[in-house]
Amino acid sequence: LDWSVAQVSFFVRVARVAMSVQQLDAYLSSHSYLGHRQCVTLLDYTLCKDMQPFDPLVLPHLHRWHKHVSALMVRYPTCDVRGHTLLPGQGPALEGALVEQAAVECSRTRGATEAPETTRASDLLVALGVSFDRFPVSKDDVRDGESITLSFARQCGLQDDRAMLKSMVYDVEKGGEAPPVFVVLPGHAKIDTKALAVAGGFNRNHIKPTKPERATGVTGYVFGGTTVLGSRIPLRTFVDKSVLELTRVYINGGSTKLVLALSPGDYLRALVDGDRKPEIVEVSKF
């Protein structure tokens, strides 16, 4: 087994596969495994251990491969289903990129710090019976030219940040005497303060981003992990109409290390707090 592990380390360094998750997903659409055409290998095990689950709606074949190989690792850690020693495996030659580079590009590698098991946001969804997926993320993985929103989207396997929602906190009264409000937009959109003023009956000149320390005091969440769900103080919430056009939304999970993915309908249902309901408005500009 030690020899096989050494072999795998060698293949991980030299085997060439697709650079992007989309290319890997396309490859797995016609292949069951990465290391061999017919059986799972130590190469599959090695890569699978370094990746988090994939969104089945975005990368269905990678999702299938990861789920299947993860189950095999638990049941057959050192042999295949027939009891034979696992083959080292050799990655397919695609586009001239290293297997280890592909794993990094997947941006799903396990960071030094794991995402929290639960947050107030995830607890709320569980209590409501809402189905959702968890994606560990890290603020330390923000690359040059990326916003936190775009970085988190990439780490979730998304091509852009359209479905990665921004839950922003804004003061709408001079002096900050009144409670702030939440504004929820797609990640690539900017807020139209004039439209927000009209929608909420505010003075446009008084609409300002809430300072991080004040926002944390009101919501209970730190910057980069803010979400409407489970806010310490329920706030008036404005959701841009374009959010409803998405097939799936990704939101901060109440931590800078966690993103939650769910349907737009379930998200809006979770935003209802007694008589308080999210206000669907057009307050974005692109």
Tab-separated table of C-alpha atoms in Angstrom, residues 48-223:
chain	number	residue	atom	x	y	z
A	48	CYS	CA	-11.852	13.273	-3.580
A	49	LYS	CA	-10.431	13.742	-0.073
A	50	ASP	CA	-9.228	17.223	-1.025
A	51	MET	CA	-12.560	18.401	-2.425
A	52	GLN	CA	-15.870	19.396	-0.903
A	53	PRO	CA	-19.225	18.263	-2.400
A	54	PHE	CA	-20.331	19.916	-5.638
A	55	ASP	CA	-23.676	21.494	-6.447
A	56	PRO	CA	-25.664	18.887	-8.443
A	57	LEU	CA	-27.442	21.623	-10.402
A	58	VAL	CA	-24.204	23.284	-11.499
A	59	LEU	CA	-21.763	20.365	-11.826
A	60	PRO	CA	-23.885	17.183	-11.917
A	61	HIS	CA	-21.154	14.785	-13.054
A	62	LEU	CA	-18.587	15.989	-10.519
A	63	HIS	CA	-21.316	15.762	-7.886
A	64	ARG	CA	-22.042	12.158	-8.889
A	65	TRP	CA	-18.333	11.235	-8.936
A	66	HIS	CA	-17.636	12.867	-5.551
A	67	LYS	CA	-20.655	11.249	-3.871
A	68	HIS	CA	-19.845	7.810	-5.287
A	69	VAL	CA	-16.119	7.898	-4.521
A	70	SER	CA	-16.756	9.271	-1.015
A	71	ALA	CA	-19.015	6.294	-0.303
A	72	LEU	CA	-16.422	3.858	-1.662
A	73	MET	CA	-13.688	5.377	0.524
A	74	VAL	CA	-15.752	4.677	3.626
A	75	ARG	CA	-16.682	1.119	2.681
A	76	TYR	CA	-13.507	0.057	0.851
A	77	PRO	CA	-10.619	2.207	2.159
A	78	THR	CA	-7.787	-0.038	0.892
A	79	CYS	CA	-9.307	-2.265	-1.794
A	80	ASP	CA	-11.938	-2.241	-4.518
A	81	VAL	CA	-15.379	-3.888	-4.319
A	82	ARG	CA	-13.870	-7.215	-5.412
A	83	GLY	CA	-11.249	-7.162	-2.676
A	84	HIS	CA	-8.386	-6.336	-5.046
A	85	THR	CA	-5.708	-3.829	-4.093
A	86	LEU	CA	-6.531	-0.391	-5.451
A	87	LEU	CA	-4.663	0.607	-8.586
A	88	PRO	CA	-2.592	3.822	-8.356
A	89	GLY	CA	-4.491	5.341	-11.271
A	90	GLN	CA	-3.344	7.744	-13.953
A	91	GLY	CA	-5.133	10.984	-14.736
A	92	PRO	CA	-6.377	11.583	-18.291
A	93	ALA	CA	-4.532	14.056	-20.509
A	94	LEU	CA	-6.830	17.030	-20.994
A	95	GLU	CA	-5.787	20.578	-21.830
A	96	GLY	CA	-2.345	20.174	-20.241
A	97	ALA	CA	-3.153	21.041	-16.628
A	98	LEU	CA	-1.978	19.118	-13.573
A	99	VAL	CA	-4.459	17.142	-11.499
A	100	GLU	CA	-3.393	19.070	-8.437
A	101	GLN	CA	-3.982	22.353	-10.278
A	102	ALA	CA	-7.463	21.199	-11.222
A	103	ALA	CA	-8.163	20.437	-7.589
A	104	VAL	CA	-7.060	23.940	-6.637
A	105	GLU	CA	-9.169	25.472	-9.405
A	106	CYS	CA	-12.157	23.606	-8.029
A	107	SER	CA	-11.635	25.856	-5.009
A	108	ARG	CA	-13.217	23.239	-2.847
A	109	THR	CA	-10.143	22.087	-0.985
A	110	ARG	CA	-10.468	21.736	2.741
A	111	GLY	CA	-9.033	24.832	4.382
A	112	ALA	CA	-7.112	24.940	7.599
A	113	THR	CA	-10.362	25.894	9.334
A	114	GLU	CA	-13.585	23.973	8.729
A	115	ALA	CA	-16.937	25.705	8.325
A	116	PRO	CA	-19.082	25.768	11.472
A	117	GLU	CA	-21.484	22.866	11.850
A	118	THR	CA	-24.414	25.200	12.479
A	119	THR	CA	-25.221	28.902	12.561
A	120	ARG	CA	-28.389	30.790	13.426
A	121	ALA	CA	-29.100	30.948	9.693
A	122	SER	CA	-28.745	27.201	9.106
A	123	ASP	CA	-30.679	26.421	12.294
A	124	LEU	CA	-33.562	28.552	11.017
A	125	LEU	CA	-33.660	26.689	7.701
A	126	VAL	CA	-33.624	23.345	9.489
A	127	ALA	CA	-36.465	24.460	11.769
A	128	LEU	CA	-38.502	25.487	8.718
A	129	GLY	CA	-37.849	22.175	6.980
A	130	VAL	CA	-36.042	23.890	4.103
A	131	SER	CA	-33.679	21.820	1.970
A	132	PHE	CA	-30.275	23.442	1.461
A	133	ASP	CA	-26.645	22.648	0.691
A	134	ARG	CA	-23.570	23.793	2.616
A	135	PHE	CA	-20.373	25.093	1.004
A	136	PRO	CA	-17.257	25.781	3.106
A	137	VAL	CA	-15.510	28.983	1.986
A	138	SER	CA	-12.619	31.117	3.164
A	139	LYS	CA	-11.930	34.854	3.087
A	140	ASP	CA	-8.252	33.928	2.853
A	141	ASP	CA	-8.868	32.614	-0.674
A	142	VAL	CA	-9.796	35.998	-2.154
A	143	ARG	CA	-7.621	36.504	-5.230
A	144	ASP	CA	-6.335	39.693	-6.815
A	145	GLY	CA	-9.185	41.620	-8.412
A	146	GLU	CA	-11.891	39.573	-6.678
A	147	SER	CA	-14.554	40.833	-4.314
A	148	ILE	CA	-15.528	38.595	-1.405
A	149	THR	CA	-18.770	37.815	-3.224
A	150	LEU	CA	-16.980	36.752	-6.402
A	151	SER	CA	-14.450	34.727	-4.420
A	152	PHE	CA	-17.159	32.873	-2.499
A	153	ALA	CA	-18.997	32.183	-5.768
A	154	ARG	CA	-15.832	30.693	-7.273
A	155	GLN	CA	-15.262	28.596	-4.166
A	156	CYS	CA	-18.800	27.234	-4.559
A	157	GLY	CA	-18.005	26.139	-8.112
A	158	LEU	CA	-19.953	28.931	-9.824
A	159	GLN	CA	-18.763	30.619	-13.013
A	160	ASP	CA	-19.738	34.094	-11.789
A	161	ASP	CA	-21.395	35.770	-8.808
A	162	ARG	CA	-24.881	36.321	-10.254
A	163	ALA	CA	-26.433	33.712	-7.951
A	164	MET	CA	-24.223	34.612	-4.965
A	165	LEU	CA	-26.455	37.090	-3.151
A	166	LYS	CA	-25.234	40.120	-1.244
A	167	SER	CA	-27.062	40.848	2.019
A	168	MET	CA	-26.148	44.466	2.682
A	169	VAL	CA	-27.053	46.626	5.668
A	170	TYR	CA	-27.914	50.287	5.055
A	171	ASP	CA	-28.760	53.193	7.336
A	172	VAL	CA	-31.716	55.137	5.976
A	173	GLU	CA	-32.095	57.909	8.554
A	174	LYS	CA	-29.704	60.737	9.363
A	175	GLY	CA	-27.685	60.098	12.493
A	176	GLY	CA	-28.484	56.394	12.521
A	177	GLU	CA	-31.284	56.793	15.060
A	178	ALA	CA	-33.684	54.497	13.203
A	179	PRO	CA	-32.904	50.801	12.628
A	180	PRO	CA	-31.033	50.068	9.399
A	181	VAL	CA	-32.488	47.915	6.615
A	182	PHE	CA	-31.348	44.880	4.656
A	183	VAL	CA	-30.925	45.107	0.891
A	184	VAL	CA	-30.467	41.812	-0.970
A	185	LEU	CA	-28.998	41.892	-4.483
A	186	PRO	CA	-27.366	39.459	-6.920
A	187	GLY	CA	-23.603	39.493	-6.468
A	188	HIS	CA	-22.861	41.303	-9.733
A	189	ALA	CA	-25.404	44.095	-9.136
A	190	LYS	CA	-24.985	47.496	-7.503
A	191	ILE	CA	-27.554	49.241	-5.360
A	192	ASP	CA	-29.628	52.045	-6.862
A	193	THR	CA	-30.075	54.335	-3.854
A	194	LYS	CA	-32.569	56.504	-5.707
A	195	ALA	CA	-34.794	53.495	-6.367
A	196	LEU	CA	-34.389	52.338	-2.751
A	197	ALA	CA	-35.411	55.781	-1.505
A	198	VAL	CA	-38.576	55.645	-3.598
A	199	ALA	CA	-39.385	52.046	-2.626
A	200	GLY	CA	-38.882	52.611	1.086
A	201	GLY	CA	-40.000	56.208	1.426
A	202	PHE	CA	-36.534	57.357	2.485
A	203	ASN	CA	-34.519	60.492	1.878
A	204	ARG	CA	-31.911	59.439	-0.662
A	205	ASN	CA	-29.296	61.680	0.952
A	206	HIS	CA	-29.605	59.720	4.198
A	207	ILE	CA	-29.009	56.278	2.663
A	208	LYS	CA	-25.517	55.119	3.614
A	209	PRO	CA	-23.826	51.729	4.132
A	210	THR	CA	-23.988	50.875	7.820
A	211	LYS	CA	-20.591	50.837	9.510
A	212	PRO	CA	-19.365	47.262	10.130
A	213	GLU	CA	-19.359	47.513	13.923
A	214	ARG	CA	-22.931	48.857	13.990
A	215	ALA	CA	-24.080	46.222	11.476
A	216	THR	CA	-22.552	43.472	13.615
A	217	GLY	CA	-24.268	44.837	16.711
A	218	VAL	CA	-27.650	44.782	14.975
A	219	THR	CA	-27.385	41.520	13.020
A	220	GLY	CA	-24.996	39.527	15.193
A	221	TYR	CA	-22.928	38.694	12.109
A	222	VAL	CA	-19.473	39.901	11.106
A	223	PHE	CA	-18.694	41.549	7.765
